Amino acid sequence: MDIINKNPHKQIHVYSCVQVLTTLGSNAWRSSVCVLWKLEQGPAEALLNGAVHWVTTRHKHQPGPGLHIVSFDVAEEKFKEIERPGCGSLDICNFHLVVIYGCLSAVVCHDRGQIDIWVMKEYGVKESWTKEYVIRDRLFRSLSQR
């Protein structure tokens, strides 16, 4: 994945748990290791507040359950973990990040066909996660019957 920051121009490549970046115009590449989390393959899911956000899992030797949200601050060139909403045990396939009205948001798809949309009202504050929308499978059935 490439991320270009406006000032100075930076190009970032992320490989599982190592990020490599350069300031455009220079020949030097820097790298750092994201040792706590395993960044899953695929694009970052949300760009907000100068940071790129991913849904991650912890490496096997690290304590902690399930999925996590990790951000990479492009200006500071640092990773940090953001607490996810308390929405139960999840799989990487059914938890996605988006930005809604300028807020980090999580789309949670349940096996029973329900979709919950959680919004982090105050960036970086776990207690500010709020379940804003619930889309039930009845909606999908009624749309398919039209």
Short mmCIF file of N, CA and C in Angstrom, two decimals:
data_model
loop_
_atom_site.label_atom_id
_atom_site.label_comp_id
_atom_site.label_asym_id
_atom_site.label_seq_id
_atom_site.Cartn_x
_atom_site.Cartn_y
_atom_site.Cartn_z
N MET A 1 0.83 -1.16 0.00
CA MET A 1 0.00 0.00 0.00
C MET A 1 0.88 1.23 0.00
N ASP A 2 0.51 2.22 -0.76
CA ASP A 2 1.24 3.48 -0.80
C ASP A 2 0.37 4.57 -0.21
N ILE A 3 0.98 5.40 0.61
CA ILE A 3 0.29 6.55 1.18
C ILE A 3 1.15 7.76 0.88
N ILE A 4 0.53 8.79 0.37
CA ILE A 4 1.31 9.99 0.08
C ILE A 4 0.81 11.09 1.00
N ASN A 5 1.70 11.66 1.77
CA ASN A 5 1.40 12.75 2.68
C ASN A 5 1.82 14.05 2.00
N LYS A 6 1.06 15.14 2.18
CA LYS A 6 1.33 16.38 1.46
C LYS A 6 2.64 17.06 1.86
N ASN A 7 2.96 17.09 3.13
CA ASN A 7 4.08 17.93 3.54
C ASN A 7 4.87 17.28 4.65
N PRO A 8 6.05 16.81 4.49
CA PRO A 8 6.69 16.54 3.20
C PRO A 8 6.06 15.31 2.56
N HIS A 9 6.32 15.11 1.30
CA HIS A 9 5.76 13.96 0.59
C HIS A 9 6.42 12.69 1.09
N LYS A 10 5.60 11.74 1.55
CA LYS A 10 6.11 10.48 2.06
C LYS A 10 5.43 9.34 1.32
N GLN A 11 6.18 8.31 1.08
CA GLN A 11 5.62 7.10 0.50
C GLN A 11 5.86 5.99 1.50
N ILE A 12 4.79 5.24 1.80
CA ILE A 12 4.85 4.23 2.85
C ILE A 12 4.42 2.89 2.26
N HIS A 13 5.18 1.85 2.54
CA HIS A 13 4.81 0.48 2.18
C HIS A 13 4.70 -0.30 3.48
N VAL A 14 3.62 -1.04 3.63
CA VAL A 14 3.43 -1.85 4.84
C VAL A 14 3.41 -3.32 4.43
N TYR A 15 4.27 -4.11 5.07
CA TYR A 15 4.36 -5.55 4.82
C TYR A 15 4.11 -6.28 6.12
N SER A 16 2.91 -6.76 6.33
CA SER A 16 2.50 -7.52 7.51
C SER A 16 2.82 -6.76 8.79
N CYS A 17 4.04 -6.84 9.30
CA CYS A 17 4.32 -6.15 10.56
C CYS A 17 5.53 -5.22 10.44
N VAL A 18 5.93 -4.88 9.23
CA VAL A 18 7.05 -3.96 9.03
C VAL A 18 6.58 -2.86 8.09
N GLN A 19 6.85 -1.62 8.46
CA GLN A 19 6.53 -0.54 7.54
C GLN A 19 7.82 0.10 7.07
N VAL A 20 7.85 0.43 5.79
CA VAL A 20 9.03 1.02 5.16
C VAL A 20 8.58 2.32 4.53
N LEU A 21 9.31 3.42 4.78
CA LEU A 21 8.89 4.67 4.18
C LEU A 21 10.08 5.50 3.76
N THR A 22 9.79 6.42 2.85
CA THR A 22 10.79 7.35 2.38
C THR A 22 10.15 8.71 2.21
N THR A 23 10.94 9.75 2.35
CA THR A 23 10.49 11.08 1.99
C THR A 23 10.81 11.23 0.52
N LEU A 24 9.79 11.55 -0.29
CA LEU A 24 10.01 11.63 -1.72
C LEU A 24 11.08 12.67 -2.03
N GLY A 25 11.94 12.35 -2.96
CA GLY A 25 13.05 13.22 -3.31
C GLY A 25 14.34 12.81 -2.63
N SER A 26 14.23 11.97 -1.61
CA SER A 26 15.44 11.47 -0.96
C SER A 26 15.65 10.03 -1.42
N ASN A 27 16.84 9.54 -1.27
CA ASN A 27 17.13 8.16 -1.67
C ASN A 27 17.11 7.20 -0.49
N ALA A 28 16.82 7.71 0.69
CA ALA A 28 16.90 6.88 1.90
C ALA A 28 15.52 6.32 2.27
N TRP A 29 15.48 5.03 2.54
CA TRP A 29 14.29 4.37 3.05
C TRP A 29 14.50 4.08 4.52
N ARG A 30 13.46 4.32 5.33
CA ARG A 30 13.51 4.01 6.75
C ARG A 30 12.51 2.88 7.00
N SER A 31 12.79 2.07 7.99
CA SER A 31 11.82 1.03 8.33
C SER A 31 11.66 0.96 9.84
N SER A 32 10.49 0.52 10.24
CA SER A 32 10.25 0.26 11.65
C SER A 32 9.35 -0.96 11.74
N VAL A 33 9.32 -1.56 12.89
CA VAL A 33 8.59 -2.80 13.06
C VAL A 33 7.38 -2.55 13.95
N CYS A 34 6.27 -3.11 13.55
CA CYS A 34 5.03 -3.06 14.31
C CYS A 34 4.91 -4.42 14.98
N VAL A 35 5.54 -4.59 16.14
CA VAL A 35 5.71 -5.93 16.71
C VAL A 35 4.47 -6.52 17.37
N LEU A 36 3.55 -5.70 17.81
CA LEU A 36 2.39 -6.24 18.53
C LEU A 36 1.30 -6.77 17.62
N TRP A 37 1.19 -6.22 16.42
CA TRP A 37 0.05 -6.54 15.57
C TRP A 37 0.49 -7.13 14.25
N LYS A 38 -0.38 -7.93 13.70
CA LYS A 38 -0.17 -8.47 12.36
C LYS A 38 -1.13 -7.73 11.44
N LEU A 39 -0.60 -6.90 10.57
CA LEU A 39 -1.44 -6.16 9.64
C LEU A 39 -1.86 -7.11 8.53
N GLU A 40 -3.15 -7.29 8.38
CA GLU A 40 -3.66 -8.21 7.38
C GLU A 40 -3.44 -7.64 5.99
N GLN A 41 -3.37 -8.52 5.01
CA GLN A 41 -3.19 -8.09 3.63
C GLN A 41 -4.41 -7.29 3.20
N GLY A 42 -4.20 -6.36 2.32
CA GLY A 42 -5.29 -5.55 1.82
C GLY A 42 -5.07 -4.10 2.17
N PRO A 43 -5.88 -3.24 1.61
CA PRO A 43 -5.69 -1.81 1.83
C PRO A 43 -6.11 -1.40 3.23
N ALA A 44 -5.59 -0.25 3.65
CA ALA A 44 -6.06 0.33 4.90
C ALA A 44 -7.53 0.66 4.70
N GLU A 45 -8.26 0.67 5.78
CA GLU A 45 -9.69 0.84 5.65
C GLU A 45 -10.18 2.25 5.90
N ALA A 46 -9.43 3.08 6.62
CA ALA A 46 -9.91 4.43 6.90
C ALA A 46 -8.73 5.38 7.06
N LEU A 47 -8.85 6.54 6.46
CA LEU A 47 -7.85 7.60 6.59
C LEU A 47 -8.53 8.75 7.31
N LEU A 48 -8.01 9.10 8.49
CA LEU A 48 -8.65 10.11 9.33
C LEU A 48 -7.61 10.74 10.24
N ASN A 49 -7.70 12.04 10.45
CA ASN A 49 -6.81 12.77 11.37
C ASN A 49 -5.34 12.54 11.07
N GLY A 50 -4.99 12.44 9.80
CA GLY A 50 -3.59 12.25 9.42
C GLY A 50 -3.06 10.86 9.71
N ALA A 51 -3.96 9.93 9.98
CA ALA A 51 -3.54 8.56 10.29
C ALA A 51 -4.31 7.57 9.42
N VAL A 52 -3.63 6.49 9.09
CA VAL A 52 -4.23 5.39 8.35
C VAL A 52 -4.61 4.32 9.36
N HIS A 53 -5.77 3.71 9.20
CA HIS A 53 -6.29 2.75 10.17
C HIS A 53 -6.52 1.39 9.54
N TRP A 54 -6.19 0.34 10.29
CA TRP A 54 -6.37 -1.05 9.86
C TRP A 54 -7.07 -1.84 10.95
N VAL A 55 -7.75 -2.89 10.54
CA VAL A 55 -8.21 -3.92 11.48
C VAL A 55 -7.09 -4.94 11.51
N THR A 56 -6.65 -5.31 12.70
CA THR A 56 -5.50 -6.21 12.85
C THR A 56 -5.80 -7.34 13.82
N THR A 57 -4.90 -8.30 13.81
CA THR A 57 -4.89 -9.33 14.84
C THR A 57 -3.55 -9.25 15.55
N ARG A 58 -3.49 -9.76 16.76
CA ARG A 58 -2.22 -9.79 17.48
C ARG A 58 -1.41 -10.99 17.01
N HIS A 59 -0.10 -10.86 17.08
CA HIS A 59 0.75 -12.01 16.81
C HIS A 59 0.49 -13.07 17.87
N LYS A 60 0.74 -14.31 17.55
CA LYS A 60 0.43 -15.43 18.45
C LYS A 60 1.08 -15.29 19.81
N HIS A 61 2.28 -14.71 19.87
CA HIS A 61 2.99 -14.62 21.15
C HIS A 61 2.56 -13.40 21.97
N GLN A 62 1.65 -12.58 21.45
CA GLN A 62 1.20 -11.40 22.18
C GLN A 62 -0.13 -11.68 22.87
N PRO A 63 -0.28 -11.24 24.13
CA PRO A 63 -1.55 -11.45 24.82
C PRO A 63 -2.63 -10.54 24.25
N GLY A 64 -3.85 -10.92 24.46
CA GLY A 64 -4.97 -10.09 24.04
C GLY A 64 -5.85 -10.83 23.04
N PRO A 65 -7.15 -10.64 23.18
CA PRO A 65 -8.09 -11.36 22.33
C PRO A 65 -8.34 -10.68 20.99
N GLY A 66 -8.70 -11.47 20.02
CA GLY A 66 -9.33 -11.05 18.78
C GLY A 66 -8.74 -9.91 17.99
N LEU A 67 -9.65 -9.12 17.48
CA LEU A 67 -9.30 -8.04 16.57
C LEU A 67 -8.97 -6.74 17.29
N HIS A 68 -8.15 -5.95 16.62
CA HIS A 68 -7.76 -4.65 17.15
C HIS A 68 -7.77 -3.64 16.02
N ILE A 69 -7.82 -2.37 16.38
CA ILE A 69 -7.67 -1.30 15.40
C ILE A 69 -6.31 -0.67 15.64
N VAL A 70 -5.53 -0.58 14.57
CA VAL A 70 -4.21 0.04 14.66
C VAL A 70 -4.18 1.21 13.69
N SER A 71 -3.59 2.31 14.14
CA SER A 71 -3.43 3.46 13.25
C SER A 71 -1.95 3.74 13.07
N PHE A 72 -1.62 4.34 11.94
CA PHE A 72 -0.26 4.79 11.67
C PHE A 72 -0.34 6.27 11.39
N ASP A 73 0.22 7.08 12.30
CA ASP A 73 0.26 8.53 12.13
C ASP A 73 1.34 8.86 11.12
N VAL A 74 0.95 9.42 9.99
CA VAL A 74 1.89 9.67 8.90
C VAL A 74 2.92 10.72 9.29
N ALA A 75 2.53 11.77 10.00
CA ALA A 75 3.47 12.83 10.38
C ALA A 75 4.48 12.34 11.41
N GLU A 76 3.99 11.63 12.44
CA GLU A 76 4.87 11.15 13.51
C GLU A 76 5.57 9.84 13.16
N GLU A 77 5.08 9.16 12.13
CA GLU A 77 5.63 7.87 11.71
C GLU A 77 5.59 6.84 12.84
N LYS A 78 4.43 6.79 13.53
CA LYS A 78 4.27 5.87 14.66
C LYS A 78 2.95 5.12 14.56
N PHE A 79 3.01 3.85 15.00
CA PHE A 79 1.81 3.03 15.13
C PHE A 79 1.23 3.20 16.52
N LYS A 80 -0.10 3.09 16.64
CA LYS A 80 -0.72 3.02 17.96
C LYS A 80 -2.02 2.24 17.84
N GLU A 81 -2.43 1.67 18.96
CA GLU A 81 -3.67 0.91 18.99
C GLU A 81 -4.81 1.80 19.43
N ILE A 82 -5.95 1.63 18.78
CA ILE A 82 -7.17 2.35 19.15
C ILE A 82 -8.16 1.29 19.61
N GLU A 83 -8.74 1.50 20.77
CA GLU A 83 -9.70 0.53 21.30
C GLU A 83 -10.90 0.41 20.37
N ARG A 84 -11.31 -0.83 20.12
CA ARG A 84 -12.47 -1.04 19.26
C ARG A 84 -13.73 -1.03 20.10
N PRO A 85 -14.89 -0.90 19.46
CA PRO A 85 -16.13 -0.92 20.25
C PRO A 85 -16.36 -2.28 20.88
N GLY A 86 -17.09 -2.30 21.96
CA GLY A 86 -17.40 -3.55 22.65
C GLY A 86 -18.54 -4.27 21.96
N CYS A 87 -18.23 -4.91 20.86
CA CYS A 87 -19.29 -5.55 20.06
C CYS A 87 -19.11 -7.05 19.98
N GLY A 88 -18.48 -7.63 20.99
CA GLY A 88 -18.36 -9.08 21.06
C GLY A 88 -17.19 -9.64 20.29
N SER A 89 -17.16 -10.95 20.20
CA SER A 89 -16.10 -11.67 19.50
C SER A 89 -16.32 -11.53 18.00
N LEU A 90 -15.25 -11.18 17.29
CA LEU A 90 -15.39 -10.90 15.86
C LEU A 90 -14.34 -11.62 15.05
N ASP A 91 -14.62 -11.73 13.78
CA ASP A 91 -13.70 -12.29 12.79
C ASP A 91 -13.28 -11.14 11.88
N ILE A 92 -12.08 -11.21 11.35
CA ILE A 92 -11.57 -10.14 10.48
C ILE A 92 -12.46 -9.93 9.26
N CYS A 93 -13.19 -10.96 8.87
CA CYS A 93 -14.05 -10.86 7.68
C CYS A 93 -15.32 -10.07 7.93
N ASN A 94 -15.71 -9.89 9.20
CA ASN A 94 -16.98 -9.21 9.45
C ASN A 94 -16.84 -7.93 10.27
N PHE A 95 -15.67 -7.31 10.22
CA PHE A 95 -15.42 -6.06 10.94
C PHE A 95 -14.62 -5.15 10.02
N HIS A 96 -15.19 -4.01 9.67
CA HIS A 96 -14.55 -3.11 8.71
C HIS A 96 -14.60 -1.68 9.22
N LEU A 97 -13.60 -0.90 8.85
CA LEU A 97 -13.52 0.50 9.26
C LEU A 97 -13.91 1.41 8.11
N VAL A 98 -14.63 2.47 8.45
CA VAL A 98 -15.01 3.51 7.49
C VAL A 98 -14.98 4.84 8.23
N VAL A 99 -15.11 5.92 7.48
CA VAL A 99 -15.25 7.25 8.08
C VAL A 99 -16.66 7.74 7.76
N ILE A 100 -17.42 8.07 8.80
CA ILE A 100 -18.77 8.60 8.63
C ILE A 100 -18.84 9.96 9.30
N TYR A 101 -19.19 10.98 8.52
CA TYR A 101 -19.28 12.35 9.03
C TYR A 101 -18.05 12.76 9.82
N GLY A 102 -16.87 12.39 9.33
CA GLY A 102 -15.62 12.78 9.97
C GLY A 102 -15.27 12.00 11.22
N CYS A 103 -15.96 10.90 11.47
CA CYS A 103 -15.69 10.07 12.65
C CYS A 103 -15.27 8.67 12.23
N LEU A 104 -14.30 8.11 12.96
CA LEU A 104 -13.93 6.72 12.74
C LEU A 104 -15.13 5.85 13.08
N SER A 105 -15.46 4.94 12.19
CA SER A 105 -16.65 4.11 12.38
C SER A 105 -16.32 2.66 12.04
N ALA A 106 -17.06 1.76 12.65
CA ALA A 106 -16.87 0.32 12.43
C ALA A 106 -18.18 -0.29 11.95
N VAL A 107 -18.08 -1.06 10.88
CA VAL A 107 -19.23 -1.79 10.35
C VAL A 107 -19.05 -3.25 10.78
N VAL A 108 -20.01 -3.75 11.54
CA VAL A 108 -19.94 -5.11 12.06
C VAL A 108 -21.07 -5.93 11.43
N CYS A 109 -20.70 -6.96 10.68
CA CYS A 109 -21.67 -7.84 10.01
C CYS A 109 -21.80 -9.11 10.83
N HIS A 110 -22.99 -9.36 11.34
CA HIS A 110 -23.24 -10.55 12.16
C HIS A 110 -23.70 -11.72 11.29
N ASP A 111 -23.45 -12.92 11.77
CA ASP A 111 -23.85 -14.13 11.05
C ASP A 111 -25.36 -14.20 10.81
N ARG A 112 -26.11 -13.62 11.70
CA ARG A 112 -27.57 -13.70 11.58
C ARG A 112 -28.14 -12.67 10.60
N GLY A 113 -27.27 -11.97 9.87
CA GLY A 113 -27.72 -11.04 8.84
C GLY A 113 -27.85 -9.60 9.28
N GLN A 114 -27.61 -9.32 10.53
CA GLN A 114 -27.72 -7.95 11.03
C GLN A 114 -26.40 -7.22 10.84
N ILE A 115 -26.47 -5.93 10.53
CA ILE A 115 -25.28 -5.09 10.42
C ILE A 115 -25.40 -3.98 11.44
N ASP A 116 -24.37 -3.82 12.28
CA ASP A 116 -24.31 -2.72 13.25
C ASP A 116 -23.25 -1.74 12.78
N ILE A 117 -23.55 -0.46 12.92
CA ILE A 117 -22.57 0.57 12.60
C ILE A 117 -22.29 1.36 13.87
N TRP A 118 -21.03 1.27 14.32
CA TRP A 118 -20.56 1.95 15.51
C TRP A 118 -19.77 3.20 15.09
N VAL A 119 -19.97 4.31 15.80
CA VAL A 119 -19.28 5.56 15.49
C VAL A 119 -18.50 5.99 16.73
N MET A 120 -17.22 6.33 16.54
CA MET A 120 -16.39 6.85 17.62
C MET A 120 -16.55 8.38 17.61
N LYS A 121 -17.38 8.88 18.51
CA LYS A 121 -17.73 10.31 18.54
C LYS A 121 -16.54 11.20 18.89
N GLU A 122 -15.67 10.70 19.77
CA GLU A 122 -14.48 11.46 20.16
C GLU A 122 -13.27 10.59 19.84
N TYR A 123 -12.50 11.01 18.84
CA TYR A 123 -11.42 10.20 18.32
C TYR A 123 -10.44 9.76 19.42
N GLY A 124 -10.18 8.46 19.48
CA GLY A 124 -9.22 7.92 20.43
C GLY A 124 -9.78 7.61 21.80
N VAL A 125 -11.06 7.90 22.04
CA VAL A 125 -11.67 7.67 23.35
C VAL A 125 -12.60 6.46 23.25
N LYS A 126 -12.21 5.36 23.88
CA LYS A 126 -12.97 4.11 23.79
C LYS A 126 -14.43 4.29 24.20
N GLU A 127 -14.65 5.04 25.26
CA GLU A 127 -16.01 5.21 25.78
C GLU A 127 -16.91 5.97 24.82
N SER A 128 -16.36 6.59 23.79
CA SER A 128 -17.19 7.37 22.87
C SER A 128 -17.75 6.54 21.72
N TRP A 129 -17.39 5.23 21.65
CA TRP A 129 -18.00 4.37 20.63
C TRP A 129 -19.49 4.26 20.93
N THR A 130 -20.32 4.53 19.92
CA THR A 130 -21.77 4.47 20.07
C THR A 130 -22.35 3.68 18.90
N LYS A 131 -23.25 2.75 19.21
CA LYS A 131 -23.92 2.03 18.13
C LYS A 131 -24.98 2.97 17.56
N GLU A 132 -24.72 3.49 16.37
CA GLU A 132 -25.60 4.48 15.76
C GLU A 132 -26.68 3.88 14.87
N TYR A 133 -26.34 2.79 14.19
CA TYR A 133 -27.28 2.22 13.23
C TYR A 133 -27.32 0.71 13.38
N VAL A 134 -28.51 0.15 13.22
CA VAL A 134 -28.69 -1.29 13.17
C VAL A 134 -29.52 -1.57 11.92
N ILE A 135 -28.96 -2.35 11.02
CA ILE A 135 -29.66 -2.72 9.79
C ILE A 135 -29.99 -4.21 9.92
N ARG A 136 -31.25 -4.51 9.97
CA ARG A 136 -31.69 -5.89 10.17
C ARG A 136 -31.91 -6.59 8.83
N ASP A 137 -31.84 -7.90 8.86
CA ASP A 137 -31.99 -8.67 7.63
C ASP A 137 -33.35 -8.49 6.98
N ARG A 138 -34.36 -8.04 7.74
CA ARG A 138 -35.68 -7.78 7.15
C ARG A 138 -35.58 -6.73 6.05
N LEU A 139 -34.71 -5.74 6.22
CA LEU A 139 -34.53 -4.71 5.21
C LEU A 139 -34.03 -5.32 3.92
N PHE A 140 -33.07 -6.22 4.01
CA PHE A 140 -32.52 -6.84 2.81
C PHE A 140 -33.57 -7.70 2.11
N ARG A 141 -34.38 -8.41 2.91
CA ARG A 141 -35.42 -9.25 2.31
C ARG A 141 -36.45 -8.38 1.60
N SER A 142 -36.85 -7.26 2.21
CA SER A 142 -37.87 -6.41 1.58
C SER A 142 -37.32 -5.75 0.32
N LEU A 143 -36.05 -5.41 0.29
CA LEU A 143 -35.46 -4.83 -0.92
C LEU A 143 -35.38 -5.86 -2.03
N SER A 144 -35.09 -7.11 -1.70
CA SER A 144 -34.96 -8.14 -2.73
C SER A 144 -36.32 -8.55 -3.30
N GLN A 145 -37.39 -8.25 -2.59
CA GLN A 145 -38.73 -8.62 -3.07
C GLN A 145 -39.30 -7.58 -4.03
N ARG A 146 -38.60 -6.49 -4.22
CA ARG A 146 -39.12 -5.43 -5.11
C ARG A 146 -38.82 -5.71 -6.53
#
